[in-house]
Structures are given as structure tokens and as C-alpha cells.
Coordinates of C-alpha atoms and ligand atoms in Angstrom, one line a residue:
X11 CA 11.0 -2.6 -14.4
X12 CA 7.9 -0.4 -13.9
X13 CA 4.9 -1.2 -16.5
X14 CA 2.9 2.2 -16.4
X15 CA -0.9 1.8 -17.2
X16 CA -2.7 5.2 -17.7
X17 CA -6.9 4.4 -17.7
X18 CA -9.7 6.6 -16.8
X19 CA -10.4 6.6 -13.0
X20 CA -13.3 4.7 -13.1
X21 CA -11.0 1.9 -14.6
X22 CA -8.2 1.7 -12.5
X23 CA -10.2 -0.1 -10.0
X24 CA -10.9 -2.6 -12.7
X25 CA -7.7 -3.4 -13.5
X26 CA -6.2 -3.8 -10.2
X27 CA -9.2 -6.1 -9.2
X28 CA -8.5 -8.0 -12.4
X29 CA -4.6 -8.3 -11.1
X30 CA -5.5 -9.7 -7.7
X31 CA -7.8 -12.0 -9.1
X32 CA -5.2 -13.4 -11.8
X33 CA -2.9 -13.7 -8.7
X34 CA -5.1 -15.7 -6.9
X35 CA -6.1 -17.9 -9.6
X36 CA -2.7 -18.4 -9.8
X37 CA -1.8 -19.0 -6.2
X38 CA -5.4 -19.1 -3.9
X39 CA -3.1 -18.9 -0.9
X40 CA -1.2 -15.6 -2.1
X41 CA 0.0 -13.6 0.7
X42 CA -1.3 -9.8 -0.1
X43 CA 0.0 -6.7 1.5
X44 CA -2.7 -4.0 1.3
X45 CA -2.3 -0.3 1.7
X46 CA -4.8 1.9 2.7
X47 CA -5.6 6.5 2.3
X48 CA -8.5 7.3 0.0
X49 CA -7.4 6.4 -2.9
X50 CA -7.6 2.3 -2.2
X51 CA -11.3 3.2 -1.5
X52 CA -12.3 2.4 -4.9
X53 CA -10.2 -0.6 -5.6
X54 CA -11.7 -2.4 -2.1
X55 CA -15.4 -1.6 -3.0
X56 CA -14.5 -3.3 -6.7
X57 CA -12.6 -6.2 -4.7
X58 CA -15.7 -6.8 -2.6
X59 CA -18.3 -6.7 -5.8
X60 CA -15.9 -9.2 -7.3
X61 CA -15.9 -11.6 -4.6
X62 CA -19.7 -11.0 -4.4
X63 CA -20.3 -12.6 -8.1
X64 CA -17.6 -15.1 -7.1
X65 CA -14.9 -13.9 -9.1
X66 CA -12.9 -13.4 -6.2
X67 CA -12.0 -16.0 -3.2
X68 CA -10.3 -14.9 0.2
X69 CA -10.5 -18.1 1.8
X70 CA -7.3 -18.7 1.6
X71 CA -5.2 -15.5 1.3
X72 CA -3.0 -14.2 4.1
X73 CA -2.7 -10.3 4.6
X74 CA -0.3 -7.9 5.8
X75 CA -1.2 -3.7 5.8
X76 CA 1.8 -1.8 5.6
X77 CA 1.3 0.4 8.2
X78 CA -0.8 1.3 11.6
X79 CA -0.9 4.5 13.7
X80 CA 1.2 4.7 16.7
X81 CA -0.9 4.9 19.5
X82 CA -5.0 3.9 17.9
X83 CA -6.1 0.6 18.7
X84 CA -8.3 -1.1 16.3
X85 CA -11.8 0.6 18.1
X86 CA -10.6 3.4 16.9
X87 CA -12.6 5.2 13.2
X88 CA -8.9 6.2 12.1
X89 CA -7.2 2.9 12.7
X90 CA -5.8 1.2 9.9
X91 CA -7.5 -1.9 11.4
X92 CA -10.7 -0.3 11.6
X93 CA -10.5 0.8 8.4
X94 CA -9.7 -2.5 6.9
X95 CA -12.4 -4.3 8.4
X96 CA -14.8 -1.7 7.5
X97 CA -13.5 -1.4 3.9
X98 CA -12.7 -5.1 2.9
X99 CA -12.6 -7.9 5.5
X100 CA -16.0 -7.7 6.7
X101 CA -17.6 -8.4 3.1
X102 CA -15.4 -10.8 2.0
X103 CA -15.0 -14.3 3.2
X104 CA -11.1 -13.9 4.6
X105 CA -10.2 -15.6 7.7
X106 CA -9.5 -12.6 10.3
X107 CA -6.9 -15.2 11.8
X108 CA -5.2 -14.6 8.7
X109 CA -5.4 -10.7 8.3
X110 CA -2.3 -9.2 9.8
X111 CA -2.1 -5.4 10.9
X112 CA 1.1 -4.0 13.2
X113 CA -0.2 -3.3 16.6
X114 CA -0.1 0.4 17.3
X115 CA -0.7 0.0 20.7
X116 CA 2.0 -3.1 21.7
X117 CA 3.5 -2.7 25.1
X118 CA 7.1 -2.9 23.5
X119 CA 6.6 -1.4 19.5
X120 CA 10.5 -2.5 19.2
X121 CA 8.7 -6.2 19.8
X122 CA 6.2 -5.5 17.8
X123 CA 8.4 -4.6 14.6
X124 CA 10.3 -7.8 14.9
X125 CA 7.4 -9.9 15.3
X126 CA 5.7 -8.5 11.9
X127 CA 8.8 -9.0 10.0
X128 CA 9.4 -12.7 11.3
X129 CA 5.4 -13.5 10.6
X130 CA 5.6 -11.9 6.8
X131 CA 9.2 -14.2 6.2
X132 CA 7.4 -17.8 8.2
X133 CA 4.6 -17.3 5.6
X134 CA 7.2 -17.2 2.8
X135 CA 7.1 -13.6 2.3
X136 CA 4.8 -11.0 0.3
X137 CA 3.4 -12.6 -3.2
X138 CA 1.3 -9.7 -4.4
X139 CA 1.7 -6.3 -2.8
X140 CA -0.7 -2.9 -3.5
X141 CA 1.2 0.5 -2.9
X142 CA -0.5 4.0 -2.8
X143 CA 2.0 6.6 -2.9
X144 CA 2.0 10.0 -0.7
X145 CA 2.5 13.6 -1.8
X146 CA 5.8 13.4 -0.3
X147 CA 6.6 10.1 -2.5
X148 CA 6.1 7.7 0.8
X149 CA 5.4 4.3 0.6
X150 CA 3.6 2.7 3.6
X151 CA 4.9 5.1 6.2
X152 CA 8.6 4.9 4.6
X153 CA 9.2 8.9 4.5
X154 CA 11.8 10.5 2.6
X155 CA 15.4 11.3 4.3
X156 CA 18.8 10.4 4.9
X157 CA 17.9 6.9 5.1
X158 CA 15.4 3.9 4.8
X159 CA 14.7 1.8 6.6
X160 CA 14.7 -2.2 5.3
X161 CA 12.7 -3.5 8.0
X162 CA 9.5 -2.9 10.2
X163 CA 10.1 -0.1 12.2
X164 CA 8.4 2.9 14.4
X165 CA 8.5 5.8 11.8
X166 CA 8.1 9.7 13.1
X167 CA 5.6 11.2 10.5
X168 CA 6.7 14.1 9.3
X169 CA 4.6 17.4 9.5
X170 CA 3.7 17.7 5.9
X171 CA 2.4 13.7 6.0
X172 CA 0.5 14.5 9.2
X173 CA -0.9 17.9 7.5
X174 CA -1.8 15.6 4.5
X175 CA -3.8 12.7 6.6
X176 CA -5.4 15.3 8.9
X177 CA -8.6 15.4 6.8
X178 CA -9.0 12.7 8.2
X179 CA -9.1 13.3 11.5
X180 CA -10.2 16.6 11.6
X181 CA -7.7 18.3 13.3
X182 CA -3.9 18.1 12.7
X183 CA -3.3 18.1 16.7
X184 CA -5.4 14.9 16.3
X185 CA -3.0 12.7 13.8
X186 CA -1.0 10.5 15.6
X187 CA 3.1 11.8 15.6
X188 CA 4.1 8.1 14.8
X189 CA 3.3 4.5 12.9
X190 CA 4.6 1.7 12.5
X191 CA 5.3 0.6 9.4
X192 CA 6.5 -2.3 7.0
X193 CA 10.2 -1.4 6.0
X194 CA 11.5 -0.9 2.6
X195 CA 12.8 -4.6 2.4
X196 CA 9.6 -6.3 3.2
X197 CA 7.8 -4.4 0.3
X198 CA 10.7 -4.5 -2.6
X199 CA 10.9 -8.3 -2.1
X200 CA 7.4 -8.7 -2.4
X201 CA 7.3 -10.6 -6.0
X202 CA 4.6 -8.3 -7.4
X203 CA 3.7 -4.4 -6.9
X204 CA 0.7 -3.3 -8.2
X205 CA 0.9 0.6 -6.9
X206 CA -2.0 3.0 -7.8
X207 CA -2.3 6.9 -7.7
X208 CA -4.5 9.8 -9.2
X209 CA -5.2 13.2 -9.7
X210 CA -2.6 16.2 -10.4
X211 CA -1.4 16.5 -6.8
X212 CA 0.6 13.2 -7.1
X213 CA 1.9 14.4 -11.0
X214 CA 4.9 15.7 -9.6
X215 CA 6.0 13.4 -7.0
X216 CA 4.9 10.1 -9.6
X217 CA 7.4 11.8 -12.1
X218 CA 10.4 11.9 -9.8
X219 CA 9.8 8.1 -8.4
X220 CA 9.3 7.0 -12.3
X221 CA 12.2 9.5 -14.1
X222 CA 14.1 10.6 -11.2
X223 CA 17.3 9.2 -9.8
X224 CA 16.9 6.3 -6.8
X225 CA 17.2 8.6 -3.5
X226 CA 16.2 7.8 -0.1
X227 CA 14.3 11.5 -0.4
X228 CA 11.9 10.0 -2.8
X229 CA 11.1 6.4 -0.8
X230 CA 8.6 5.5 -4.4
X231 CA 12.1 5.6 -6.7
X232 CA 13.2 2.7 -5.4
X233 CA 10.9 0.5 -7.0
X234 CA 12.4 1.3 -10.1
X235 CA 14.8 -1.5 -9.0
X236 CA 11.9 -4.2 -8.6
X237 CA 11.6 -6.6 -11.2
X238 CA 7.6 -6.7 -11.9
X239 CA 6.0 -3.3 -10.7
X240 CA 2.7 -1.9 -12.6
X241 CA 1.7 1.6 -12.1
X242 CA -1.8 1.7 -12.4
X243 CA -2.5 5.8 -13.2
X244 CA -5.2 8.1 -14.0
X245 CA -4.2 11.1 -17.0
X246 CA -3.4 13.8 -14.2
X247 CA -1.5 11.6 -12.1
X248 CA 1.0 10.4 -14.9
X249 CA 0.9 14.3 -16.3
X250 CA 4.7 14.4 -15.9
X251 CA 6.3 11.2 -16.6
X252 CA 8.1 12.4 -19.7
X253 CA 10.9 10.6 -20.3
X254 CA 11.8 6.8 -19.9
X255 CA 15.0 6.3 -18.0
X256 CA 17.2 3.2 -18.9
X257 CA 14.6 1.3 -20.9
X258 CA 13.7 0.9 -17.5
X259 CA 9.9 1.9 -18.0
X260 CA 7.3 1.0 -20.4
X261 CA 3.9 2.6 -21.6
X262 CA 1.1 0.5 -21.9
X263 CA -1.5 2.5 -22.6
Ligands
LIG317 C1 -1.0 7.3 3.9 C2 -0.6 5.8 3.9 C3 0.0 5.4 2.6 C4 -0.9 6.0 1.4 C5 -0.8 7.5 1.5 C6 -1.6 8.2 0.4 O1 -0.1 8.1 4.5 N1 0.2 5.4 4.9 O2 0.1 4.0 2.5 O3 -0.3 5.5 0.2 O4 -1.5 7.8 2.7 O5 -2.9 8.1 0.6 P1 -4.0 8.7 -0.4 O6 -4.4 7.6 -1.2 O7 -5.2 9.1 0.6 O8 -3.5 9.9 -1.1

């Protein structure tokens, strides 16, 4: 079931930050997977001010990113590593020994996938897992196609993905052509989804993985088979949802 929760941009950072701290109330060893793009941004720096008034403790959680660029080692600004550490790690009290990123620059990136997946299932699997969502409807780097796949795996991004990340890099030559990323499996078994998204640009795409039919073309739609998922939305970005499909969604406003 998807809960949606429409809130003012400045609150979406609230809630989620209230979310992770429930779960860790709940469970102080939770195992978190963490996505990162622009629009986590806000929810880290509201993480971190949490944990700064000792609302929030990381001494025990284990983490797991989605994704990692094929071919950046952690030194490098556009790394997901990097950005991790610059965003989160490094003002909170978490273990690195505990934060777990794929290694875009492994010798063997076959290895690599299988080693991820077997370190996520010996630590009993993903408790509490943030999502962003791409323009394309991507989760992690899970692009739309023919197929999914369930487990970690070396994903080619495609063009309009790279076109859409190269603001961060400057140049589109400059975006890595592939990632590694945490299969579809890994993140629908996690036992809670918290995914966030705003602004109109995502309206359209936010629609189809809400309304629309389950289709490997739009990677987001399958969470509408996931027991406990919460969208956390601003206005624009839940514009379109229109209808409720099945029962299968509810408005919290
Ligand atoms: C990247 C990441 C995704 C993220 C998406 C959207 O491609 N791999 O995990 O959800 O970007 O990012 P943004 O929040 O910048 O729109």
C-alpha cells in the first residue's frame, strides 16, 4: 500500500527525519538504505540537526546506498561515497565500518554485485529504506525496460538519466556510462520505504508509479506492491495523482 503525504517543501524534511528517528527508536540497530540526487539534500542537513540536539543516534545503524558510479572512486566530488560522507556521515556519530557503498572501482564489478547483495542479507536485510525517484521513474539506478533486475547489478545509464545527472558534473561527456546499483529485490523487501520527491518535473512520472499499471518501464510502480511505503510529496510533485487504483493508495494529507 502506498500512504501519500502532500506537505510544504520545507516540511518534507521534517517528516522523514521524524520517520527515521521513530525507526530507530524502535530498532537502534536499523539497517538504512540511503539514496542520494539533490533532492535528499534537505532531508540529510535535517538528519544531522537532529542528531545534533540528540534526537537522532547513529551508533548503531548499518547503511547501504543504492547505487555508485561505475568507474569514481570515493576521492572523487561526484562519488556517491564522497557525497555521503560530505552530506551525512561526517556530522553524525555512525561507524564508517558500518556504512556500506558498492565499489565503483572493484577489479571484478560481477564480484562486487554479489558481495553487496550477500552483506545486505548477513545483516538481516534492509529495515528502513529512503527512495528518491528519477524523471524517468528509476529507483536507485533500476532504469526502465524490458526487464528488472532483482539483484545488485552493473546498470548502463541511459542517455536521458546521464543528460539529467550532468548538472552535476558539468559536462554530459563527463557522467559516468554505468553504476552499480542495488537490484529491485533488495529494495522491495526492505520492510519500510519512505520515498520523497518534489517539484512539477517529477508530477508526471509520480502519477504513472502511483495510478499507472506495474511495468518494468516505470521501475517506481512496483512499489505499489510493497506493504508499508509513504510518499512523502510537495503540491507540484503529487499535481497528477488523480485517481486511487485498487484501494491501493491513501491520502493523508
Ligand atoms: C539519481 C540517483 C537516484 C535519485 C535520482 C533523482 O539518478 N541514482 O537514486 O533518486 O537521481 O535525483 P534528484 O533528487 O536529484 O532528482
Amino acid at each position: 500500500m502506498i500512504h501519500i503525504r502532500i506537505a510544504n517543501r520545507e516540511q518534507i524534511p521534517i517528516i522523514v527525519a521524524e520517520h527515521l528517528r521513530k525507526q530507530l527508536e524502535r530498532k537502534p540497530d536499523s539497517v538504512i538504505g540511503l539514496p542520494t540526487g539533490s533532492t535528499p539534500l534537505m532531508v540529510y542537513r535535517e538528519i544531522v540537526a537532529q542528531h545534533k540536539k540528540g534526537k537522532i543516534d547513529f551508533s548503531r545503524v548499518i547503511t547501504f546506498n543504492l547505487d555508485e558510479y561505475v568507474g569514481l572512486d570515493g576521492k572523487h566530488v561526484q562519488s556517491y561515497k564522497y557525497y555521503m560522507y560530505k552530506n551525512l556521515f561526517r556530522h553524525v556519530n555512525i561507524d564508517l565500518n558500518n556504512t556500506h557503498i558498492p565499489n565503483g572501482v572493484a577489479e571484478n564489478l560481477e564480484e562486487e554485485c554479489r558481495r553487496y547483495d550477500q552483506l545486505i542479507e548477513q545483516l538481516g536485510g534492509i529495515d528502513w529504506q529512503l527512495l528518491g525517484i528519477g524523471l524517468n521513474g528509476h529507483i536507485g539506478f533500476n532504469e526502465p525496460g524490458e526487464c528488472l533486475s532483482a539483484v545488485t547489478h552493473v546498470q548502463r545509464l541511459l542517455e536521458e538519466t546521464r543528460i539529467a545527472n550532468a548538472r552535476f558534473f558539468g559536462s554530459l561527456q563527463d557522467v559516468p556510462t554505468h553504476a552499480i546499483t542495488m537490484g529491485m529485490g533488495s529494495i522491495l523487501r526492505a520492510k519500510k520505504i519512505v520515498l520523497i520527491a518534489t517539484g512539477q518535473e517529477k508530477a508526471k512520472i509520480l502519477a504513472k508509479a502511483v495510478n499507472g499499471p506495474i511495468t518494468t518501464r516505470v521501475p517506481a510502480s512496483f512499489l505499489q506492491l510493497h506493504q508499508d511505503v509513504t510518499f512523502v510529496l510537495d503540491q507540484a510533485a503529487a499535481s497528477a495523482i488523480t485517481r486511487l487504483r485498487n484501494d491501493s493508495c491513501e491520502f493523508a494529507h
